[in-house]
PDB file of C-alpha atoms in Angstrom:
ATOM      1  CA  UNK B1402      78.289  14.734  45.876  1.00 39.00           C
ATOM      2  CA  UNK B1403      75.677  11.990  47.404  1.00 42.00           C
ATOM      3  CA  UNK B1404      72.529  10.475  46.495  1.00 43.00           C
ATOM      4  CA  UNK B1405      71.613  11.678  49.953  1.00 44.00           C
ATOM      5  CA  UNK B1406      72.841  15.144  48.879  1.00 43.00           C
ATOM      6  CA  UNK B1407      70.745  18.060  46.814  1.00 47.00           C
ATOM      7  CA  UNK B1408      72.772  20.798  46.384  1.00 50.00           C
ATOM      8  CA  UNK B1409      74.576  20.089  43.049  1.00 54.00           C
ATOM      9  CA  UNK B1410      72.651  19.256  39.918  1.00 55.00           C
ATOM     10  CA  UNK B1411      70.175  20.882  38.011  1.00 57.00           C
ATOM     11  CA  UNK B1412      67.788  21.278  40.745  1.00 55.00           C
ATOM     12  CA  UNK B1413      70.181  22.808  43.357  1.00 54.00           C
ATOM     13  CA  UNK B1414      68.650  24.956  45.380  1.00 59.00           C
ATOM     14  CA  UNK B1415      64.430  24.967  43.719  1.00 59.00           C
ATOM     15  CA  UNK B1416      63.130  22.127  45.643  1.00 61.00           C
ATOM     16  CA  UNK B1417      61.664  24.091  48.147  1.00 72.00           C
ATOM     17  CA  UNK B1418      60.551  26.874  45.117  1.00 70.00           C
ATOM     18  CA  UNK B1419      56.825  27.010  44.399  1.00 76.00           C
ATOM     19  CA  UNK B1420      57.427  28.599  41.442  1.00 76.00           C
ATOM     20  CA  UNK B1421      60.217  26.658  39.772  1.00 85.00           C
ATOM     21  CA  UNK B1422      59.100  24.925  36.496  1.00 75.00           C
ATOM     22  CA  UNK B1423      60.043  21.253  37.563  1.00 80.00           C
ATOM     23  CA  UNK B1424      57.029  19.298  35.886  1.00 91.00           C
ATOM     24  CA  UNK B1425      56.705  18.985  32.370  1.00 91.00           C
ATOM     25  CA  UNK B1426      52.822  18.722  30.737  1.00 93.00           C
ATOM     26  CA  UNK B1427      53.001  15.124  30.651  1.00 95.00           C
ATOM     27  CA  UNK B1428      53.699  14.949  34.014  1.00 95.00           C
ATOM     28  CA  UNK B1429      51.737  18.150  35.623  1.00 95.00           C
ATOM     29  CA  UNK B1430      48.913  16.227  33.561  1.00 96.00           C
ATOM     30  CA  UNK B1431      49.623  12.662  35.044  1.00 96.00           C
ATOM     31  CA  UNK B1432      49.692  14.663  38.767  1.00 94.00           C
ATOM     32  CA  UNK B1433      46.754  16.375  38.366  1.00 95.00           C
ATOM     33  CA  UNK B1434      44.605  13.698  37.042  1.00 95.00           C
ATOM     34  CA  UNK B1435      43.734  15.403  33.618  1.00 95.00           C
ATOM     35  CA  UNK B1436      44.863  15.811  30.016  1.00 95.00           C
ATOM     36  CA  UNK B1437      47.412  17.576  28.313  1.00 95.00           C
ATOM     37  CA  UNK B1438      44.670  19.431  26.406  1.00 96.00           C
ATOM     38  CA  UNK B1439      43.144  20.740  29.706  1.00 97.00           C
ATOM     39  CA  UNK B1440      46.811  22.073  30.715  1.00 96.00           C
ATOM     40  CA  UNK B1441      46.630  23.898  27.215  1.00 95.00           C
ATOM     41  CA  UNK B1442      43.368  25.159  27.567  1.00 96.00           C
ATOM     42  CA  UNK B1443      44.518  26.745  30.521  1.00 96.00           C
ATOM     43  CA  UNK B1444      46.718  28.520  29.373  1.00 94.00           C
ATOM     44  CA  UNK B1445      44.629  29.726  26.433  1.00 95.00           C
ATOM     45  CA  UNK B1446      42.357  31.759  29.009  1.00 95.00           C
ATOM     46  CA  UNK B1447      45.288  32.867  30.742  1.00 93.00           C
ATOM     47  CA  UNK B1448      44.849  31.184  33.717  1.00 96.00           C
ATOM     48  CA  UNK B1449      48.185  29.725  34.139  1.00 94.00           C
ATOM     49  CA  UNK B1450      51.501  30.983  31.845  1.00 92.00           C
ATOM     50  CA  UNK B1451      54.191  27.769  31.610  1.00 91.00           C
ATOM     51  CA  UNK B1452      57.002  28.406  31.226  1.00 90.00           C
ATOM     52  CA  UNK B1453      59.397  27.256  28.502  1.00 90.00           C
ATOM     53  CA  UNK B1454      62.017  25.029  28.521  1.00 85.00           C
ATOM     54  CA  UNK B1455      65.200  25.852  26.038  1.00 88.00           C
ATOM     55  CA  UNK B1456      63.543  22.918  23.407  1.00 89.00           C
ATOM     56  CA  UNK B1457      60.207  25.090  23.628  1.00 88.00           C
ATOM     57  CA  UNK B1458      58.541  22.692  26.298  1.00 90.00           C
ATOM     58  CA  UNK B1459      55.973  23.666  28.687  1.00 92.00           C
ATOM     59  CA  UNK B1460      57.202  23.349  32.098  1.00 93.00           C
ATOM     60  CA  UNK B1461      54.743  24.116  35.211  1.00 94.00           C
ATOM     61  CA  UNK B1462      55.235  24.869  38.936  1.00 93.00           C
ATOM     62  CA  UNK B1463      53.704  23.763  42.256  1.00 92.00           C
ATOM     63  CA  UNK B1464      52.138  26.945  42.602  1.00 93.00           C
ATOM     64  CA  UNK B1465      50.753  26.645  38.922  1.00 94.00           C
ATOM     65  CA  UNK B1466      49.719  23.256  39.661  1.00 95.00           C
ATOM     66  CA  UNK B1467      48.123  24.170  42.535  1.00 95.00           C
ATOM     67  CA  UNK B1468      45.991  26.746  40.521  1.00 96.00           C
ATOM     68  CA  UNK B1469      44.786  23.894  37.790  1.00 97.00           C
ATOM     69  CA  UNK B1470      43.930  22.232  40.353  1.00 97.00           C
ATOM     70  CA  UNK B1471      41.317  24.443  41.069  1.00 96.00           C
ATOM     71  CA  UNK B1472      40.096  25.059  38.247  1.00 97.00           C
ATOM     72  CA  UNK B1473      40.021  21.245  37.792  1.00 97.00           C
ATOM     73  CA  UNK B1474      37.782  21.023  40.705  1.00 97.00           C
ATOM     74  CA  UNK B1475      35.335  23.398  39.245  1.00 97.00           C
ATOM     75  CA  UNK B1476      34.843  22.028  36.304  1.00 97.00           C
ATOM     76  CA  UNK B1477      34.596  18.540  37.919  1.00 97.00           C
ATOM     77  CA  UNK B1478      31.569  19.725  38.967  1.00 97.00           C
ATOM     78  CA  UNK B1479      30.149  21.181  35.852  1.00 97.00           C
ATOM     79  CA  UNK B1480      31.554  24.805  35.104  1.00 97.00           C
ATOM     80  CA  UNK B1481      32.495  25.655  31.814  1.00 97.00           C
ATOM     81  CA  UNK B1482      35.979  25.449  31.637  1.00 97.00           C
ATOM     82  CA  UNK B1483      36.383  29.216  30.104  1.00 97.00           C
ATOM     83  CA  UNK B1484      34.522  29.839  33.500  1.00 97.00           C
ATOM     84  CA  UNK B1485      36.130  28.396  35.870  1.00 97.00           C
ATOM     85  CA  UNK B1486      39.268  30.094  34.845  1.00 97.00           C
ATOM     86  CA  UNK B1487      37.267  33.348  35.119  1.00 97.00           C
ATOM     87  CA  UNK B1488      36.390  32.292  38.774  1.00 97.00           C
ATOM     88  CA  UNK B1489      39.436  31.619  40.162  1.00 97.00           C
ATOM     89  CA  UNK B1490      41.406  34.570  38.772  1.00 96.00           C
ATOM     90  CA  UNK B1491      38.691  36.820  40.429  1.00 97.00           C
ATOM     91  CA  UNK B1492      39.077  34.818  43.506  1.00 96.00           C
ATOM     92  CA  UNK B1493      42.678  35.357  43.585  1.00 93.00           C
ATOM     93  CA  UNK B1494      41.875  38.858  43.228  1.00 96.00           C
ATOM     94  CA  UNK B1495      39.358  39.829  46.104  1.00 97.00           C
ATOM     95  CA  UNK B1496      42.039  37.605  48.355  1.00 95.00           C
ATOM     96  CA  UNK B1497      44.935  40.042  46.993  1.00 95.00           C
ATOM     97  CA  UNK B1498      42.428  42.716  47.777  1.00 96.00           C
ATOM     98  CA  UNK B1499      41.051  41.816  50.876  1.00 96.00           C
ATOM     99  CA  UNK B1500      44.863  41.316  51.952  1.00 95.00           C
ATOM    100  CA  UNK B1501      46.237  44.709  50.957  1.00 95.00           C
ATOM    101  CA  UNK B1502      42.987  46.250  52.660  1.00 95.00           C
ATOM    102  CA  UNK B1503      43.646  44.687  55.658  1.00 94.00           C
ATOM    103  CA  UNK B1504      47.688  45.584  55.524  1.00 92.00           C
ATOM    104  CA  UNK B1505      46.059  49.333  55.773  1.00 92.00           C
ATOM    105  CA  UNK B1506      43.339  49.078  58.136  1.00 91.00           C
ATOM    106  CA  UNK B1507      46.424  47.948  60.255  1.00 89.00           C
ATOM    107  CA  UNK B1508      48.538  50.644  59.115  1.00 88.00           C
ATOM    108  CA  UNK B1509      45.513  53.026  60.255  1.00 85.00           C
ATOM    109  CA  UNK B1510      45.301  51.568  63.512  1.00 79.00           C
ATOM    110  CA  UNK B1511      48.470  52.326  64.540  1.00 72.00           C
ATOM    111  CA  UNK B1512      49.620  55.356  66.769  1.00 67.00           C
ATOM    112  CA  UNK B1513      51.271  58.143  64.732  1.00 65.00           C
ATOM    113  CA  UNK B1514      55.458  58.161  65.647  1.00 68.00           C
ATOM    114  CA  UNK B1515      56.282  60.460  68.273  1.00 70.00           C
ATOM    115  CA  UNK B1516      57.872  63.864  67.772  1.00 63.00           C
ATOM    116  CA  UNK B1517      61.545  64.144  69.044  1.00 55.00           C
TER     117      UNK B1517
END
């Protein structure tokens, strides 16, 4: 195998996977701007779940990331933290909604299959 080559190694095949656990809290932390004790505090109003490496190790995703980093944002600008967690779990949930009810106003629009 190459430098220039990723398909062996540990990380064969997850580079492109949003939710692979690749960061650990020091570095999710580092990337996000924050503390470790943010990251935690995340987690303890179940906004984000780490997962956990085979030492017992938080390890976050992109997509997890991603997720902190709004909440970050909100509480940059002065929501609690406890609500800002609250706030983007219920905006992921009216965009899952608003998605699905979309999928079946779609569904609805389209002619019934022909008999025969």
């Amino acid at each position: 195998m190459t430098a220039g080559n990723p398909t062996g190694g540990p990380l064969a095949g997850h580079l492109d996977d949003d939710d692979f656990p690749a960061y650990t809290m020091g570095r999710a932390a580092d990337m996000l701007g924050t503390t470790q004790g943010f990251l935690r505090a995340l987690g303890e109003y179940c906004l984000i779940t780490p997962l956990r490496s085979p030492g017992g190790h938080r390890r976050y995703s992109r997509y997890q990331l991603r997720i902190a980093a709004r909440a970050r944002e909100l509480v940059d600008q002065g929501t609690p933290i406890e609500a800002a967690c609250r706030i983007v779990i219920l905006e992921d949930q009216l965009e899952e909604a608003q998605r699905l009810n979309s999928q079946y106003r779609r569904a609805g629009e389209q002619p019934p299959p022909s008999a025969g």
